[in-house]
PDB file of C-alpha atoms in Angstrom:
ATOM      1  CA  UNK A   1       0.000   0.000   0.000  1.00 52.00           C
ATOM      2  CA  UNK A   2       1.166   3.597  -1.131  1.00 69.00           C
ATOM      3  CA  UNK A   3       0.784   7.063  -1.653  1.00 73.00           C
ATOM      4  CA  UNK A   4      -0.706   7.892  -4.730  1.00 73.00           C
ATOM      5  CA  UNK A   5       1.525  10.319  -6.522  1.00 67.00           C
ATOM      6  CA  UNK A   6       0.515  12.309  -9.944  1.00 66.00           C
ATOM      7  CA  UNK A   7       3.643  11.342 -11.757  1.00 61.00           C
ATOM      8  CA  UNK A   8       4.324   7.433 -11.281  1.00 67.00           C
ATOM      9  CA  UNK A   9       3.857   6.903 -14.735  1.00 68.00           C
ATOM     10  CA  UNK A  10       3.902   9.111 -17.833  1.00 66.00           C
ATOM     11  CA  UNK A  11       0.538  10.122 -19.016  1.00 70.00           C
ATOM     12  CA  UNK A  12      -1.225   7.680 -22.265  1.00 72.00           C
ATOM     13  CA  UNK A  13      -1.842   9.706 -25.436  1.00 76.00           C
ATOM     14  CA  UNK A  14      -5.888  10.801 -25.561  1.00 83.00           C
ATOM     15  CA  UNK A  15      -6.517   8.506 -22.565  1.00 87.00           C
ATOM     16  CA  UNK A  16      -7.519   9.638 -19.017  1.00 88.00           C
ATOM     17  CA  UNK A  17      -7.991   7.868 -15.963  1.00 90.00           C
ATOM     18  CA  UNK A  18     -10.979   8.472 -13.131  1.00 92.00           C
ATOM     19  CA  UNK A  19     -10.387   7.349  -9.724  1.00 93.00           C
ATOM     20  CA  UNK A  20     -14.136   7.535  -8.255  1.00 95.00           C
ATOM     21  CA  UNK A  21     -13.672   7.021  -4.351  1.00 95.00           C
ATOM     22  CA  UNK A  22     -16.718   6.216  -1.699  1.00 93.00           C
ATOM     23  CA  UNK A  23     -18.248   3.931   0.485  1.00 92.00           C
ATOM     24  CA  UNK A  24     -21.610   4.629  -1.647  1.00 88.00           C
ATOM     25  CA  UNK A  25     -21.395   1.679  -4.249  1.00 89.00           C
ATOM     26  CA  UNK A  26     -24.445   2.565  -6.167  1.00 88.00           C
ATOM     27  CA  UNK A  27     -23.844   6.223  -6.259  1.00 87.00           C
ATOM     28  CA  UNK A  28     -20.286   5.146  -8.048  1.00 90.00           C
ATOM     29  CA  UNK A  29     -21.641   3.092 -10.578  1.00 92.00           C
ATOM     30  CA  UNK A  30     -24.154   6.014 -11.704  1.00 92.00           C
ATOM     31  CA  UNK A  31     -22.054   8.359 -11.377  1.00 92.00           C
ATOM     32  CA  UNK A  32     -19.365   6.334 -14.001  1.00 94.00           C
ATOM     33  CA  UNK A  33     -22.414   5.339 -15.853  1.00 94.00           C
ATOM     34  CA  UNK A  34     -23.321   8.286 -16.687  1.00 93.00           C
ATOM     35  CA  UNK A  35     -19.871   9.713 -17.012  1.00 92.00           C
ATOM     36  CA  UNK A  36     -19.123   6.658 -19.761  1.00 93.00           C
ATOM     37  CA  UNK A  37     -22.372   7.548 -21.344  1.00 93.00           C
ATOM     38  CA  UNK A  38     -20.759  11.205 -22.312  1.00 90.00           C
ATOM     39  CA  UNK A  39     -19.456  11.270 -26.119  1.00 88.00           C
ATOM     40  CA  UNK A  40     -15.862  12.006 -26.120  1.00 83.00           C
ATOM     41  CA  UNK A  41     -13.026  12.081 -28.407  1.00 86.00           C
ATOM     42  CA  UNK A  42     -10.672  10.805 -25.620  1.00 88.00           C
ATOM     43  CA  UNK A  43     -10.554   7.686 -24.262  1.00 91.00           C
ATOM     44  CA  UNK A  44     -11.951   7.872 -20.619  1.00 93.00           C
ATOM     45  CA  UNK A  45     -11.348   4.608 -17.907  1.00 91.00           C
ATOM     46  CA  UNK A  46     -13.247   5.112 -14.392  1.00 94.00           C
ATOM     47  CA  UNK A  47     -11.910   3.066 -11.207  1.00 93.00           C
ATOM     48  CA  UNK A  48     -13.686   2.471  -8.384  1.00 94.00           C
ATOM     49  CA  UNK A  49     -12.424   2.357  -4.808  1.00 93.00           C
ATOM     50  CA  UNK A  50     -14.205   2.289  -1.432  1.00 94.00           C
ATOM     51  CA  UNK A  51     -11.444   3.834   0.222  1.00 94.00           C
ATOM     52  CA  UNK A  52      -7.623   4.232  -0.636  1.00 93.00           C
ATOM     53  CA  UNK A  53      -4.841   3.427  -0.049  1.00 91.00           C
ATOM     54  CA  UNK A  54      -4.751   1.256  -3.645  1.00 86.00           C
ATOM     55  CA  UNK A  55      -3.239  -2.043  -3.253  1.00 82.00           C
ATOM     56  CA  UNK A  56       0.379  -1.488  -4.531  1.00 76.00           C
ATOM     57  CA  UNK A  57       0.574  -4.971  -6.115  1.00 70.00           C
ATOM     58  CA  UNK A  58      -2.048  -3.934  -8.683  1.00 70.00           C
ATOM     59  CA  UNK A  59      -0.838  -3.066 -12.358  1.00 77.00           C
ATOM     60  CA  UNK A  60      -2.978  -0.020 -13.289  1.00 78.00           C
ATOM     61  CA  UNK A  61      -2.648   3.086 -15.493  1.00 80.00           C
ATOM     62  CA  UNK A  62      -1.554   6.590 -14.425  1.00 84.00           C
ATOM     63  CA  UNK A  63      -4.756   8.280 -12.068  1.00 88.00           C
ATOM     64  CA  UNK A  64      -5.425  11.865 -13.698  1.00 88.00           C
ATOM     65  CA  UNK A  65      -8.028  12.835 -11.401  1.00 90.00           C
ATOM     66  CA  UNK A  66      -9.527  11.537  -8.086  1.00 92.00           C
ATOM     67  CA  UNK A  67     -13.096  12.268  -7.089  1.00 94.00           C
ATOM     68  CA  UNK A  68     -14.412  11.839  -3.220  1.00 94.00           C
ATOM     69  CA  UNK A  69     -18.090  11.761  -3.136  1.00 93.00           C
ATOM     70  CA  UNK A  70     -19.111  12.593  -0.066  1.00 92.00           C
ATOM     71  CA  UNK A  71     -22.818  11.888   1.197  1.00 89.00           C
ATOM     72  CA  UNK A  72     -23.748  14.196   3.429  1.00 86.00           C
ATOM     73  CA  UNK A  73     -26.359  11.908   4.908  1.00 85.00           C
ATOM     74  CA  UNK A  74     -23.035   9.258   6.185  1.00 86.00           C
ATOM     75  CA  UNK A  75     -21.259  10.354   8.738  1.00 86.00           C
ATOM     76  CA  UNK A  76     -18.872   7.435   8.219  1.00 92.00           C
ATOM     77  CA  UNK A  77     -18.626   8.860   3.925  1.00 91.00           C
ATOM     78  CA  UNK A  78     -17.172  12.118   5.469  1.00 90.00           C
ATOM     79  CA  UNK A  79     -14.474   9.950   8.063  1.00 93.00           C
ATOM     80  CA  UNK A  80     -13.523   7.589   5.117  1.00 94.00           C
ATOM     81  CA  UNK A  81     -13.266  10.802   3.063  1.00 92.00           C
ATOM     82  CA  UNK A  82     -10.540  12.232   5.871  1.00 93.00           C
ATOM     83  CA  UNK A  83      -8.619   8.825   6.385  1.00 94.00           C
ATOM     84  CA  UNK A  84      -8.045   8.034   2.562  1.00 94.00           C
ATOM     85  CA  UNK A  85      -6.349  12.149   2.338  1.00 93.00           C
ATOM     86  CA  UNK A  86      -3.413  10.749   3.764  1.00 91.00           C
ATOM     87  CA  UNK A  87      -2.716   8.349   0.915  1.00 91.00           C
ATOM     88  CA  UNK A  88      -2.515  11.446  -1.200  1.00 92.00           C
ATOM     89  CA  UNK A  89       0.321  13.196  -2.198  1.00 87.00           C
ATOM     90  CA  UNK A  90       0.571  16.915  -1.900  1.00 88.00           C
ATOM     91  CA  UNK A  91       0.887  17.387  -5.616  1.00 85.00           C
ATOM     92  CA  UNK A  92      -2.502  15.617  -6.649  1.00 85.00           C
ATOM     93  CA  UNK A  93      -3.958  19.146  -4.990  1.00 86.00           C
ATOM     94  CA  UNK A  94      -2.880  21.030  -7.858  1.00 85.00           C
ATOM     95  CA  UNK A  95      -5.197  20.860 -10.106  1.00 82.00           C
ATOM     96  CA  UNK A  96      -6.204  16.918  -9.982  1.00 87.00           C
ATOM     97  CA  UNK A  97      -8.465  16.257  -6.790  1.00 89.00           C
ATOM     98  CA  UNK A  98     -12.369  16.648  -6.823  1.00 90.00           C
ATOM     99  CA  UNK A  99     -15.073  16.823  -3.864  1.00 89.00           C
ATOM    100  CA  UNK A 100     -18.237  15.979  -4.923  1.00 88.00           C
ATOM    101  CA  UNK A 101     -20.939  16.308  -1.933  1.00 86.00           C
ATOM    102  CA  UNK A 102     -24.504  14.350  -2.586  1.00 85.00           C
ATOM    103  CA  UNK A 103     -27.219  13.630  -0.351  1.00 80.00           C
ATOM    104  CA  UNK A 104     -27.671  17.320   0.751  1.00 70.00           C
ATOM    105  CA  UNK A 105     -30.896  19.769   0.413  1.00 66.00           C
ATOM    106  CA  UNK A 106     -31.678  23.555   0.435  1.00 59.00           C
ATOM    107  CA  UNK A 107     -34.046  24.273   2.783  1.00 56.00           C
ATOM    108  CA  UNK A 108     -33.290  28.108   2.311  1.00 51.00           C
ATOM    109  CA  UNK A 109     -34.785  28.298  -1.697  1.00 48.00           C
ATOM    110  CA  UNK A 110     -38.768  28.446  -1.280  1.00 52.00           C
ATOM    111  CA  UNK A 111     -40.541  26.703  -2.586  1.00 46.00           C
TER     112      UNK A 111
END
């Protein structure tokens, strides 16, 4: 098990890697459902992980961007969120780390 760093391998030509991570199973496989639906001239490839760090005896390609869905409704989402940070290298903060929050309402808006 190890940090995930932004330049272990050298990017693919027109490819680009998703890591998707959360304990919400269902709400991954939508959400790369949907994002595979999306016509693109690029090849796009979406992992899924409950939680990081990545098993380090796993070949897989360069990560370009990491998205934690947190759901607001899970306490536990939010602590899993905050534990897997620490498998992240600095660097991934520039530019290649998402938050995505679900689960929340707006009680302010009327209705």
């Amino acid at each position: 098990m190890s940090v995930l760093r932004p330049l272990d391998q050298l990017p693919g030509l027109n490819t680009a890697t998703v890591l998707l991570v959360s304990t919400e199973d269902a709400l991954l496989q939508q959400l790369a459902d949907s994002m595979l639906r999306e016509d693109c001239p690029s090849q796009l490839m979406i992992h899924l992980a409950r939680s990081l760090p990545l098993p380090s005896n796993v070949t897989r390609p360069r990560i370009d961007l990491v998205v934690f869905v947190v759901n607001l409704h899970n306490k536990y989402s939010l602590q899993n969120v905050q534990e897997s940070l620490c498998h992240v290298d600095a660097n991934f903060f520039l530019g290649k780390v998402c938050f995505l929050a679900t689960g929340g309402t707006n009680d302010l808006l009327p209705v």
